[in-house]
C-alpha cells in the first residue's frame, strides 16, 4: 500500500481524498495556487507545496511542477480528483516516468475514452448503442449546417475533448448551429486546448443516466448501479440521485452489462463512469466514458456503502476488487444537490466574494435520514473567479426517494450562507416541485419548468402562514427586554394584536405568549386561520430558526434586512415587518418604491472577462441581437439586446475584467 499520496487538485474533492487517505493511514500532500494559500485542503493535508499563480494553466494544470512536487515530497502516488489533469494521459505518463503511481486508469484508456469521437467508434465496435450522428471532426460552420441538415434537427454541437457542460450547444435551426459552433469551439479551445467539434442527434425528452464501474488490473470488472443526473442547467448537472426512478431491473441490467463491456474493451482499471442518454421508451445510447471519479460519486457511495476513493487507491496499489457483481447491493435512496456560488435570480450567473457566513446543517443520521456534506470551504473562505463556482455537495440518504427528498429539503433550509449569491433558494424550490417529486424528469426540466428564469417560489397559503408565524415569533423574541425589566413586550397568557406585513400584504396577528420553562411558546392567530401553536428555541442573531408550527417541524432562514426580517424556506422568502395596527395603517399609505430605469445601459451581469464586443457605436440593434460575450469561470455567456435600440457608447473592450453591474454599453 502507498505511504504518501499527493492530491493534484483543490477544493472539496481534494479534501475528500485527503480524508479517505487519512482514514487508511496514508500521508497526504496538498498543492495550492496563490489564490488557495489559505484554503481548507491546504490546512487538512500533512504537507503542502505552492505551485504557482491563480490561473489554472500556471498552477493546477502545470504538469512539470506537480510531478516535481510529488518527487520532492516523496509521494509514491498521485490522486487527480476530477477536472484539471484527471483525464490527461500525458500527466499519467509523466508520473510513470518519474516512478510515481497514478491513481486512475492507464493512459491508453484515458486517451481512448477522452476523445468523444474515438470513444463512440470504440463503443460501437464493442456492441454498445450510440447516439446517431456524425462522428468525424466538423471543419467549419458551413460543414456543420450541412451535416445538421442530414442528421435532422435538433442536433447537439459538442467538443470532442469536452466535459462539465463546456463546449456544448443545442441547435434547432441553421442559425443556431452557426452560433453554437462558434461558441462551442471558443469554449473548447479555452477550457481544453482542443477545439475539435462533432455533431449528433439531440434526443428529445432525454434522461441522463450513468453507470458507475470498478475494474482492477487482474481482469475483474463490475458495475455499482446507476445515477440519474437529468436535472441540468446549460448541460451542467445540478441535482443527482441513485438509483433512478425511471429504470426497471431489465434496463438497469442491460445498461450495466454494456458499461462493463466497454470498460473491458478499453482495458479499464480504477473507478469510471459510462454515461448514457435514455429516451422516453427506455432506449439507451452511449454518450461518453468519464475516466475519473465523478462529482456525484457520493450518491453511489451512500446506496452501496462503498468508499470509491478507497477502491481507487487499492486498485492503483495492485489489489484485487474486494467484491463480485452478485455481492453489489443498492440500499435505500440518495440525493445530491450541488451548492453553487451563482445567482439563480439572474440566470444563474456566477458570484464571487468571501463567505461571511458558512453554517451547513449537521452531518450524521437523524430521523432515519443521513446527511453528508462534501465541501472545501469554511467561514471566511473566498470564492474566486479562477475556478469552478461549486461551494459544497449536500447529500441525503434515506429508506426511499420521498424520504431522501424531504431530508434534502430540510437540510437546504438549515444551510446558512452569506457573503455571496448562491443557488440554495432554487434547490429548495426544486425539492418541493411536483414534477421533480413525481420523478418525471428530462435534461430539459429546468428550461421547461422555469422558462422565464427563476424568480423565487411562490408560497402556497399554508406555507405563507408558516412564514408569517416564524417571522412573528422571531420578532416577538427579538423585542423581549432584559430579564431585569419589570415589563415584557408580551407577557405570558396576555394576548396582543399586531400586523405582520409580508411585502405589501398586511396580515393581522393575534399573539399570546405561553408560560414555558424551556422553548418559547406562542399561540398565534394569523389572519382568519385558527390559532397556531408555535414553539422554538431560536434566539435573536441565529441565522436558522428551528421549531414547530402546529406540530409540524419547521426549519427556516432568518436575517435582518434593515428594520425588517427576511424569512426563507423551501425556496420561498418574505420580507416581514411586525407592527402595531396603527403603524400598519400609516405604512399602507406610503407610496411603493420603483426600481431605477436601466433600459438604456447594458450591465455586466456577473464578474467576468470580456471576450468580444459584437457591435459598434451608432449601430442599430434589434431584440435578441448579440451585444457582447463575457466569460466567467470558463463559461462563455452571450449578452443580447432586450429591445430595439441604437448603441451610443461602448465603455468596455475585449480583455477587460469587469465587476458585476459594470456598464458595457449605453443606448440612445
Short mmCIF file of N, CA, C and O in Angstrom, two decimals, residues 596-661:
data_model
loop_
_atom_site.label_atom_id
_atom_site.label_comp_id
_atom_site.label_asym_id
_atom_site.label_seq_id
_atom_site.Cartn_x
_atom_site.Cartn_y
_atom_site.Cartn_z
N UNK A 596 -34.90 51.56 -10.27
CA UNK A 596 -34.35 52.52 -11.24
C UNK A 596 -34.45 51.98 -12.67
O UNK A 596 -34.46 50.77 -12.90
N UNK A 597 -34.54 52.88 -13.64
CA UNK A 597 -34.63 52.52 -15.05
C UNK A 597 -33.23 52.19 -15.57
O UNK A 597 -32.33 53.03 -15.57
N UNK A 598 -33.02 50.93 -16.01
CA UNK A 598 -31.72 50.51 -16.54
C UNK A 598 -31.83 50.13 -18.02
O UNK A 598 -30.96 49.45 -18.55
N UNK A 599 -32.92 50.57 -18.66
CA UNK A 599 -33.16 50.16 -20.05
C UNK A 599 -32.18 50.77 -21.04
O UNK A 599 -32.09 50.31 -22.17
N UNK A 600 -31.44 51.81 -20.65
CA UNK A 600 -30.54 52.47 -21.59
C UNK A 600 -29.08 52.06 -21.42
O UNK A 600 -28.19 52.69 -21.99
N UNK A 601 -28.83 51.01 -20.64
CA UNK A 601 -27.46 50.53 -20.48
C UNK A 601 -27.44 49.01 -20.51
O UNK A 601 -28.44 48.35 -20.21
N UNK A 602 -26.33 48.46 -20.90
CA UNK A 602 -26.08 47.02 -20.78
C UNK A 602 -25.06 46.84 -19.66
O UNK A 602 -23.93 47.32 -19.77
N UNK A 603 -25.47 46.19 -18.60
CA UNK A 603 -24.58 45.97 -17.46
C UNK A 603 -24.02 44.55 -17.51
O UNK A 603 -24.68 43.63 -17.98
N UNK A 604 -22.83 44.39 -16.96
CA UNK A 604 -22.23 43.06 -16.87
C UNK A 604 -22.95 42.30 -15.76
O UNK A 604 -22.93 42.75 -14.60
N UNK A 605 -23.61 41.19 -16.07
CA UNK A 605 -24.43 40.53 -15.06
C UNK A 605 -23.64 39.72 -14.04
O UNK A 605 -24.21 39.22 -13.08
N UNK A 606 -22.34 39.54 -14.28
CA UNK A 606 -21.51 38.77 -13.35
C UNK A 606 -20.07 39.28 -13.45
O UNK A 606 -19.72 39.94 -14.42
N UNK A 607 -19.23 39.01 -12.44
CA UNK A 607 -17.82 39.35 -12.60
C UNK A 607 -17.25 38.47 -13.70
O UNK A 607 -17.44 37.25 -13.70
N UNK A 608 -16.56 39.07 -14.67
CA UNK A 608 -16.06 38.25 -15.77
C UNK A 608 -15.13 39.00 -16.69
O UNK A 608 -14.83 40.19 -16.51
N UNK A 609 -14.67 38.27 -17.72
CA UNK A 609 -13.74 38.80 -18.70
C UNK A 609 -14.47 39.01 -20.01
O UNK A 609 -15.16 38.11 -20.51
N UNK A 610 -14.33 40.20 -20.59
CA UNK A 610 -14.96 40.49 -21.87
C UNK A 610 -14.22 39.74 -22.97
O UNK A 610 -13.03 39.98 -23.21
N UNK A 611 -14.92 38.83 -23.63
CA UNK A 611 -14.32 38.06 -24.72
C UNK A 611 -14.41 38.83 -26.02
O UNK A 611 -13.45 38.93 -26.79
N UNK A 612 -15.58 39.41 -26.29
CA UNK A 612 -15.77 40.16 -27.53
C UNK A 612 -16.92 41.13 -27.40
O UNK A 612 -17.83 40.94 -26.60
N UNK A 613 -16.87 42.19 -28.21
CA UNK A 613 -17.96 43.14 -28.36
C UNK A 613 -18.46 43.00 -29.79
O UNK A 613 -17.67 43.12 -30.74
N UNK A 614 -19.75 42.73 -29.97
CA UNK A 614 -20.28 42.38 -31.29
C UNK A 614 -20.88 43.57 -32.03
O UNK A 614 -21.40 43.39 -33.14
N UNK A 615 -20.83 44.77 -31.45
CA UNK A 615 -21.45 45.94 -32.07
C UNK A 615 -20.46 47.10 -32.09
O UNK A 615 -19.39 47.04 -31.46
N UNK A 616 -20.83 48.15 -32.81
CA UNK A 616 -20.04 49.38 -32.84
C UNK A 616 -20.94 50.55 -32.48
O UNK A 616 -22.18 50.45 -32.56
N UNK A 617 -20.35 51.65 -32.11
CA UNK A 617 -21.13 52.83 -31.76
C UNK A 617 -21.91 53.32 -32.97
O UNK A 617 -21.40 53.34 -34.10
N UNK A 618 -23.17 53.67 -32.75
CA UNK A 618 -24.05 54.12 -33.82
C UNK A 618 -24.84 53.00 -34.47
O UNK A 618 -25.74 53.27 -35.27
N UNK A 619 -24.52 51.73 -34.13
CA UNK A 619 -25.21 50.60 -34.74
C UNK A 619 -26.60 50.42 -34.15
O UNK A 619 -26.80 50.52 -32.94
N UNK A 620 -27.57 50.12 -35.01
CA UNK A 620 -28.92 49.81 -34.54
C UNK A 620 -29.03 48.31 -34.30
O UNK A 620 -28.57 47.51 -35.11
N UNK A 621 -29.62 47.95 -33.18
CA UNK A 621 -29.78 46.53 -32.83
C UNK A 621 -31.24 46.24 -32.57
O UNK A 621 -32.02 47.13 -32.20
N UNK A 622 -31.61 44.97 -32.77
CA UNK A 622 -32.98 44.52 -32.51
C UNK A 622 -32.97 43.56 -31.33
O UNK A 622 -31.91 43.02 -30.95
N UNK A 623 -34.12 43.32 -30.74
CA UNK A 623 -34.23 42.39 -29.62
C UNK A 623 -33.68 41.02 -30.03
O UNK A 623 -34.03 40.49 -31.07
N UNK A 624 -32.80 40.48 -29.19
CA UNK A 624 -32.20 39.18 -29.47
C UNK A 624 -30.83 39.24 -30.11
O UNK A 624 -30.12 38.23 -30.15
N UNK A 625 -30.44 40.41 -30.62
CA UNK A 625 -29.12 40.53 -31.24
C UNK A 625 -28.02 40.38 -30.19
O UNK A 625 -28.14 40.86 -29.05
N UNK A 626 -26.91 39.76 -30.59
CA UNK A 626 -25.76 39.61 -29.69
C UNK A 626 -25.05 40.94 -29.53
O UNK A 626 -24.74 41.62 -30.52
N UNK A 627 -24.80 41.33 -28.29
CA UNK A 627 -24.10 42.58 -27.99
C UNK A 627 -22.66 42.33 -27.55
O UNK A 627 -21.74 43.03 -27.96
N UNK A 628 -22.47 41.33 -26.69
CA UNK A 628 -21.14 41.04 -26.16
C UNK A 628 -21.12 39.61 -25.63
O UNK A 628 -22.16 39.01 -25.39
N UNK A 629 -19.91 39.09 -25.46
CA UNK A 629 -19.72 37.79 -24.84
C UNK A 629 -18.78 37.97 -23.66
O UNK A 629 -17.70 38.56 -23.80
N UNK A 630 -19.21 37.49 -22.51
CA UNK A 630 -18.42 37.62 -21.28
C UNK A 630 -18.14 36.22 -20.74
O UNK A 630 -19.06 35.40 -20.63
N UNK A 631 -16.88 35.94 -20.41
CA UNK A 631 -16.51 34.65 -19.85
C UNK A 631 -16.40 34.75 -18.33
O UNK A 631 -15.80 35.67 -17.80
N UNK A 632 -17.01 33.80 -17.64
CA UNK A 632 -16.91 33.72 -16.18
C UNK A 632 -16.77 32.27 -15.79
O UNK A 632 -17.58 31.43 -16.19
N UNK A 633 -15.74 31.96 -15.03
CA UNK A 633 -15.49 30.60 -14.57
C UNK A 633 -15.52 29.61 -15.74
O UNK A 633 -16.13 28.55 -15.68
N UNK A 634 -14.84 29.98 -16.84
CA UNK A 634 -14.64 29.13 -18.01
C UNK A 634 -15.89 28.91 -18.85
O UNK A 634 -15.88 28.11 -19.77
N UNK A 635 -16.98 29.62 -18.55
CA UNK A 635 -18.19 29.52 -19.37
C UNK A 635 -18.42 30.85 -20.07
O UNK A 635 -18.33 31.91 -19.45
N UNK A 636 -18.71 30.78 -21.38
CA UNK A 636 -18.96 31.99 -22.15
C UNK A 636 -20.46 32.30 -22.13
O UNK A 636 -21.29 31.44 -22.43
N UNK A 637 -20.78 33.54 -21.81
CA UNK A 637 -22.17 33.97 -21.68
C UNK A 637 -22.47 35.04 -22.73
O UNK A 637 -21.77 36.07 -22.79
N UNK A 638 -23.47 34.80 -23.55
CA UNK A 638 -23.86 35.74 -24.60
C UNK A 638 -24.84 36.75 -24.03
O UNK A 638 -25.88 36.38 -23.48
N UNK A 639 -24.50 38.03 -24.15
CA UNK A 639 -25.39 39.11 -23.69
C UNK A 639 -26.11 39.67 -24.90
O UNK A 639 -25.48 40.10 -25.87
N UNK A 640 -27.45 39.65 -24.88
CA UNK A 640 -28.25 40.03 -26.04
C UNK A 640 -29.08 41.28 -25.75
O UNK A 640 -29.38 41.59 -24.59
N UNK A 641 -29.48 41.94 -26.81
CA UNK A 641 -30.34 43.12 -26.68
C UNK A 641 -31.74 42.68 -26.26
O UNK A 641 -32.27 41.70 -26.78
N UNK A 642 -32.32 43.41 -25.32
CA UNK A 642 -33.68 43.11 -24.87
C UNK A 642 -34.73 43.82 -25.71
O UNK A 642 -35.91 43.45 -25.67
N UNK A 643 -34.32 44.85 -26.46
CA UNK A 643 -35.27 45.61 -27.29
C UNK A 643 -34.49 46.29 -28.40
O UNK A 643 -33.26 46.28 -28.42
N UNK A 644 -35.20 46.87 -29.33
CA UNK A 644 -34.55 47.63 -30.41
C UNK A 644 -33.97 48.92 -29.83
O UNK A 644 -34.61 49.60 -29.02
N UNK A 645 -32.75 49.26 -30.26
CA UNK A 645 -32.09 50.46 -29.75
C UNK A 645 -30.90 50.80 -30.64
O UNK A 645 -30.57 50.05 -31.58
N UNK A 646 -30.27 51.91 -30.34
CA UNK A 646 -29.04 52.32 -31.04
C UNK A 646 -27.91 52.41 -30.03
O UNK A 646 -28.08 52.99 -28.95
N UNK A 647 -26.77 51.82 -30.37
CA UNK A 647 -25.62 51.83 -29.47
C UNK A 647 -25.02 53.24 -29.47
O UNK A 647 -24.57 53.73 -30.51
N UNK A 648 -25.02 53.88 -28.32
CA UNK A 648 -24.50 55.25 -28.20
C UNK A 648 -23.02 55.25 -27.83
O UNK A 648 -22.21 55.93 -28.47
N UNK A 649 -22.66 54.47 -26.81
CA UNK A 649 -21.25 54.44 -26.37
C UNK A 649 -20.87 53.03 -25.97
O UNK A 649 -21.68 52.29 -25.40
N UNK A 650 -19.64 52.66 -26.25
CA UNK A 650 -19.08 51.38 -25.80
C UNK A 650 -18.03 51.69 -24.74
O UNK A 650 -17.05 52.41 -25.01
N UNK A 651 -18.24 51.18 -23.55
CA UNK A 651 -17.37 51.52 -22.42
C UNK A 651 -16.42 50.40 -22.01
O UNK A 651 -15.63 50.58 -21.09
N UNK A 652 -16.52 49.25 -22.66
CA UNK A 652 -15.63 48.13 -22.32
C UNK A 652 -15.00 47.58 -23.60
O UNK A 652 -15.56 47.72 -24.70
N UNK A 653 -13.86 46.95 -23.43
CA UNK A 653 -13.15 46.37 -24.57
C UNK A 653 -12.83 44.91 -24.30
O UNK A 653 -12.75 44.49 -23.14
N UNK A 654 -12.61 44.12 -25.36
CA UNK A 654 -12.19 42.73 -25.16
C UNK A 654 -10.94 42.66 -24.29
O UNK A 654 -9.99 43.45 -24.47
N UNK A 655 -10.96 41.75 -23.33
CA UNK A 655 -9.84 41.61 -22.40
C UNK A 655 -10.05 42.32 -21.08
O UNK A 655 -9.32 42.06 -20.12
N UNK A 656 -11.06 43.20 -21.01
CA UNK A 656 -11.33 43.90 -19.76
C UNK A 656 -11.94 42.94 -18.73
O UNK A 656 -12.79 42.11 -19.06
N UNK A 657 -11.52 43.07 -17.48
CA UNK A 657 -12.13 42.35 -16.37
C UNK A 657 -13.15 43.27 -15.72
O UNK A 657 -12.79 44.37 -15.28
N UNK A 658 -14.39 42.84 -15.67
CA UNK A 658 -15.47 43.70 -15.19
C UNK A 658 -16.08 43.16 -13.90
O UNK A 658 -16.18 41.95 -13.71
N UNK A 659 -16.49 44.08 -13.06
CA UNK A 659 -17.23 43.71 -11.85
C UNK A 659 -18.70 43.57 -12.21
O UNK A 659 -19.16 44.03 -13.27
N UNK A 660 -19.46 42.95 -11.33
CA UNK A 660 -20.89 42.81 -11.56
C UNK A 660 -21.53 44.19 -11.64
O UNK A 660 -21.17 45.10 -10.89
N UNK A 661 -22.42 44.37 -12.61
CA UNK A 661 -23.17 45.60 -12.87
C UNK A 661 -22.32 46.71 -13.50
O UNK A 661 -22.81 47.84 -13.69
#
